[in-house]
Amino acid sequence: MNLIQVFGSENGEIPRELSVRTETFTILLLGVLLISFLLISLSRLYNTKSLKTVIAIFFKNTSIDQELKENMNLGSLSSVFLIFNYFISFSLCCFLYLNRFMLLDNFSATIIALIIPFGLFLIETVGLILLAWFTGEQKQLFSIHVITLTGNQFIGISFAMLSLLWIMNPEFNKLFLSIFLGLFLMRYFVRLLKNSYIVLLNGVSWYYLILYFCTLEILPLFIIYYYVIKNFHL
């Protein structure tokens, strides 16, 4: 066995530092994912109907408030655990995309991956609060708030399952990226369609609906996109 095989260089010098092994990094990602599955398990432990309720609400257009009233309180521990899972699993999927496709370093990928879920969550929730205050339709817009939160909970569960497959099968990166983007777009359009339906059903004017989408959802997303592209050279 020659020196090149042992030390990995032609002059036989011992490298100053060892590279981080891929297996170690995978274990770290799985450790983060373990927290996500722990939160899902705790949610079901406190309320055995929590997962079933979230899935049912995501695919329903009517009787949403009644479904929650009978099966899960939106402010309960089960609900809170699923919201925290949303942040972790969504951030993990974003990190995998930024690290494996955009080839960002671990620090930059982690920062952006954490900002994206929290930023979207603030845009969605603060936007609803501002719309309710501006229109004076707090009661009528409560169902939209429910749809937003339960939609996050549902997609958080989906992202957790996807993250597990993505981490363990890096050779299928493109496939899992397509699934990730598909789930994100599905959740976004389902939310917009259901929210629009409920807003109009409750008698809120089309004017407020257009104002909400243009100023409180589309514009912030455009600003965030422009900032990330300009400052991180993506």
Short mmCIF file of C-alpha atoms in Angstrom, two decimals:
data_model
loop_
_atom_site.label_atom_id
_atom_site.label_comp_id
_atom_site.label_asym_id
_atom_site.label_seq_id
_atom_site.Cartn_x
_atom_site.Cartn_y
_atom_site.Cartn_z
CA MET A 1 0.00 0.00 0.00
CA ASN A 2 1.61 3.31 -1.06
CA LEU A 3 1.49 6.69 0.65
CA ILE A 4 -1.11 8.08 -1.75
CA GLN A 5 -3.56 5.39 -0.67
CA VAL A 6 -2.86 6.04 3.02
CA PHE A 7 -2.76 9.81 3.13
CA GLY A 8 -4.61 10.75 -0.05
CA SER A 9 -1.86 13.03 -1.43
CA GLU A 10 1.14 12.54 -3.71
CA ASN A 11 3.74 13.95 -1.32
CA GLY A 12 2.62 11.74 1.54
CA GLU A 13 1.86 14.61 3.94
CA ILE A 14 -0.62 14.08 6.73
CA PRO A 15 -3.67 16.33 6.12
CA ARG A 16 -4.10 19.13 8.65
CA GLU A 17 -7.74 18.28 9.30
CA LEU A 18 -10.05 15.40 8.59
CA SER A 19 -13.14 15.95 6.43
CA VAL A 20 -16.52 15.43 8.02
CA ARG A 21 -17.87 12.02 7.19
CA THR A 22 -21.15 11.84 5.31
CA GLU A 23 -22.46 9.26 7.75
CA THR A 24 -21.97 11.66 10.68
CA PHE A 25 -23.89 14.40 8.91
CA THR A 26 -26.72 11.99 8.08
CA ILE A 27 -26.98 11.01 11.75
CA LEU A 28 -27.25 14.70 12.67
CA LEU A 29 -30.12 15.20 10.22
CA LEU A 30 -31.85 12.10 11.55
CA GLY A 31 -31.45 13.48 15.08
CA VAL A 32 -33.33 16.63 14.06
CA LEU A 33 -35.96 14.51 12.33
CA LEU A 34 -36.34 12.44 15.50
CA ILE A 35 -37.55 15.59 17.28
CA SER A 36 -40.15 16.01 14.57
CA PHE A 37 -41.49 12.47 14.97
CA LEU A 38 -41.41 12.86 18.74
CA LEU A 39 -43.69 15.91 18.48
CA ILE A 40 -46.10 13.99 16.24
CA SER A 41 -46.13 11.10 18.70
CA LEU A 42 -46.75 13.44 21.66
CA SER A 43 -49.61 15.06 19.77
CA ARG A 44 -51.27 11.71 19.26
CA LEU A 45 -50.50 10.71 22.85
CA TYR A 46 -52.39 13.71 24.23
CA ASN A 47 -55.20 13.33 21.69
CA THR A 48 -55.63 10.11 19.71
CA LYS A 49 -57.85 11.95 17.20
CA SER A 50 -55.41 14.79 16.46
CA LEU A 51 -53.83 13.38 13.29
CA LYS A 52 -57.14 12.12 11.95
CA THR A 53 -58.75 15.49 12.60
CA VAL A 54 -56.02 17.47 10.85
CA ILE A 55 -56.16 15.23 7.78
CA ALA A 56 -59.98 15.40 7.66
CA ILE A 57 -60.04 19.20 7.91
CA PHE A 58 -57.45 19.59 5.15
CA PHE A 59 -59.74 17.80 2.68
CA LYS A 60 -63.03 19.32 3.87
CA ASN A 61 -64.70 22.58 2.85
CA THR A 62 -67.55 22.64 5.33
CA SER A 63 -68.15 21.91 9.02
CA ILE A 64 -64.51 22.68 9.80
CA ASP A 65 -65.26 24.52 13.05
CA GLN A 66 -67.54 21.70 14.16
CA GLU A 67 -64.86 19.11 13.39
CA LEU A 68 -62.39 20.93 15.61
CA LYS A 69 -64.94 21.51 18.35
CA GLU A 70 -65.69 17.79 18.56
CA ASN A 71 -62.18 16.36 18.17
CA MET A 72 -59.36 18.83 18.86
CA ASN A 73 -58.99 22.25 20.44
CA LEU A 74 -56.83 24.53 18.30
CA GLY A 75 -55.05 25.77 21.42
CA SER A 76 -54.46 22.34 22.94
CA LEU A 77 -51.05 20.74 23.45
CA SER A 78 -51.73 18.32 20.60
CA SER A 79 -52.30 21.20 18.23
CA VAL A 80 -49.23 23.12 19.47
CA PHE A 81 -47.01 20.06 19.04
CA LEU A 82 -48.09 19.75 15.41
CA ILE A 83 -47.34 23.42 14.77
CA PHE A 84 -43.82 22.98 16.16
CA ASN A 85 -43.43 19.92 13.97
CA TYR A 86 -44.38 22.07 10.97
CA PHE A 87 -41.46 24.41 11.64
CA ILE A 88 -38.96 21.59 12.12
CA SER A 89 -39.97 19.36 9.21
CA PHE A 90 -40.44 22.28 6.79
CA SER A 91 -37.03 23.70 7.77
CA LEU A 92 -35.45 20.28 7.29
CA CYS A 93 -36.84 19.93 3.76
CA CYS A 94 -35.70 23.46 2.92
CA PHE A 95 -32.22 22.66 4.22
CA LEU A 96 -31.98 19.52 2.09
CA TYR A 97 -32.92 21.53 -0.97
CA LEU A 98 -30.53 24.41 -0.25
CA ASN A 99 -27.64 22.15 0.73
CA ARG A 100 -27.94 19.51 -1.97
CA PHE A 101 -29.20 21.53 -4.93
CA MET A 102 -28.16 25.13 -4.29
CA LEU A 103 -24.89 23.83 -2.77
CA LEU A 104 -24.95 26.36 0.06
CA ASP A 105 -22.70 25.79 3.02
CA ASN A 106 -24.27 24.31 6.14
CA PHE A 107 -24.50 27.61 8.01
CA SER A 108 -26.16 29.59 5.20
CA ALA A 109 -28.50 26.72 4.35
CA THR A 110 -29.53 26.40 8.01
CA ILE A 111 -30.25 30.12 8.43
CA ILE A 112 -32.35 30.37 5.26
CA ALA A 113 -34.11 27.07 6.01
CA LEU A 114 -35.18 28.43 9.41
CA ILE A 115 -36.29 31.80 8.03
CA ILE A 116 -38.55 30.40 5.30
CA PRO A 117 -41.13 28.56 7.51
CA PHE A 118 -41.22 31.29 10.16
CA GLY A 119 -41.46 34.01 7.52
CA LEU A 120 -44.35 32.31 5.71
CA PHE A 121 -46.11 31.63 8.99
CA LEU A 122 -45.89 35.30 10.00
CA ILE A 123 -47.12 36.46 6.61
CA GLU A 124 -50.11 34.14 6.77
CA THR A 125 -51.14 34.78 10.38
CA VAL A 126 -50.33 38.49 10.62
CA GLY A 127 -52.00 39.05 7.25
CA LEU A 128 -55.21 37.47 8.53
CA ILE A 129 -55.12 39.57 11.71
CA LEU A 130 -54.65 42.76 9.71
CA LEU A 131 -57.43 41.81 7.31
CA ALA A 132 -59.80 41.06 10.20
CA TRP A 133 -58.95 44.39 11.85
CA PHE A 134 -59.29 46.35 8.60
CA THR A 135 -62.62 44.84 7.59
CA GLY A 136 -64.08 44.34 11.07
CA GLU A 137 -64.97 40.76 10.13
CA GLN A 138 -63.18 38.95 12.95
CA LYS A 139 -65.82 36.24 13.44
CA GLN A 140 -66.25 35.58 9.73
CA LEU A 141 -62.50 35.25 9.21
CA PHE A 142 -61.92 32.86 12.10
CA SER A 143 -62.47 29.86 9.81
CA ILE A 144 -59.66 31.10 7.58
CA HIS A 145 -57.35 31.17 10.57
CA VAL A 146 -58.35 27.58 11.34
CA ILE A 147 -57.66 26.48 7.76
CA THR A 148 -54.24 28.14 7.81
CA LEU A 149 -53.12 26.51 11.06
CA THR A 150 -54.51 23.04 10.31
CA GLY A 151 -53.04 23.24 6.81
CA ASN A 152 -49.63 23.87 8.36
CA GLN A 153 -50.12 20.95 10.70
CA PHE A 154 -51.08 18.62 7.86
CA ILE A 155 -48.20 19.62 5.61
CA GLY A 156 -45.82 19.38 8.57
CA ILE A 157 -46.72 15.71 8.97
CA SER A 158 -46.21 15.17 5.23
CA PHE A 159 -42.83 16.93 5.29
CA ALA A 160 -41.69 14.78 8.21
CA MET A 161 -42.40 11.59 6.25
CA LEU A 162 -40.73 13.03 3.16
CA SER A 163 -37.64 14.12 5.13
CA LEU A 164 -37.07 10.58 6.36
CA LEU A 165 -37.10 9.17 2.84
CA TRP A 166 -35.04 12.07 1.50
CA ILE A 167 -32.28 11.76 4.10
CA MET A 168 -31.97 8.00 3.75
CA ASN A 169 -32.05 7.98 -0.06
CA PRO A 170 -29.89 10.86 -1.36
CA GLU A 171 -29.59 9.19 -4.76
CA PHE A 172 -33.24 10.16 -5.39
CA ASN A 173 -32.72 13.87 -4.65
CA LYS A 174 -34.52 15.09 -7.76
CA LEU A 175 -37.54 12.89 -7.11
CA PHE A 176 -37.89 14.06 -3.50
CA LEU A 177 -37.38 17.69 -4.51
CA SER A 178 -40.28 17.33 -6.96
CA ILE A 179 -42.46 15.82 -4.22
CA PHE A 180 -41.45 18.61 -1.82
CA LEU A 181 -42.35 21.34 -4.30
CA GLY A 182 -45.56 19.51 -5.21
CA LEU A 183 -46.67 19.29 -1.57
CA PHE A 184 -45.82 22.95 -0.97
CA LEU A 185 -47.78 24.12 -4.02
CA MET A 186 -50.70 21.81 -3.21
CA ARG A 187 -50.93 23.18 0.31
CA TYR A 188 -50.68 26.78 -0.92
CA PHE A 189 -53.38 26.47 -3.59
CA VAL A 190 -55.71 24.42 -1.37
CA ARG A 191 -55.40 27.12 1.27
CA LEU A 192 -56.12 29.93 -1.20
CA LEU A 193 -59.12 28.14 -2.69
CA LYS A 194 -60.64 27.19 0.66
CA ASN A 195 -60.01 30.62 2.15
CA SER A 196 -61.55 32.35 -0.86
CA TYR A 197 -64.59 30.10 -0.69
CA ILE A 198 -65.15 30.73 3.01
CA VAL A 199 -64.56 34.49 2.73
CA LEU A 200 -67.12 34.83 -0.05
CA LEU A 201 -69.53 32.46 1.70
CA ASN A 202 -69.43 34.71 4.78
CA GLY A 203 -70.28 37.76 2.71
CA VAL A 204 -66.88 39.46 2.67
CA SER A 205 -66.44 41.64 -0.41
CA TRP A 206 -64.29 40.61 -3.37
CA TYR A 207 -62.44 43.91 -2.87
CA TYR A 208 -61.08 42.83 0.52
CA LEU A 209 -60.15 39.42 -0.85
CA ILE A 210 -58.09 40.89 -3.69
CA LEU A 211 -56.54 43.44 -1.31
CA TYR A 212 -55.54 40.65 1.05
CA PHE A 213 -53.91 38.47 -1.59
CA CYS A 214 -52.04 41.28 -3.33
CA THR A 215 -50.74 43.24 -0.34
CA LEU A 216 -50.46 40.71 2.49
CA GLU A 217 -49.41 37.53 0.68
CA ILE A 218 -48.03 38.08 -2.81
CA LEU A 219 -46.10 41.30 -2.11
CA PRO A 220 -44.24 40.00 1.00
CA LEU A 221 -43.28 36.80 -0.82
CA PHE A 222 -41.92 38.83 -3.71
CA ILE A 223 -39.88 41.02 -1.35
CA ILE A 224 -38.45 37.98 0.47
CA TYR A 225 -37.58 36.29 -2.83
CA TYR A 226 -35.82 39.41 -4.11
CA TYR A 227 -33.86 39.81 -0.86
CA VAL A 228 -32.67 36.18 -0.82
CA ILE A 229 -31.65 36.24 -4.49
CA LYS A 230 -29.73 39.49 -4.07
CA ASN A 231 -27.96 38.74 -0.80
CA PHE A 232 -27.24 35.02 -1.09
CA HIS A 233 -26.39 34.95 -4.82
CA LEU A 234 -28.68 32.04 -5.59
#
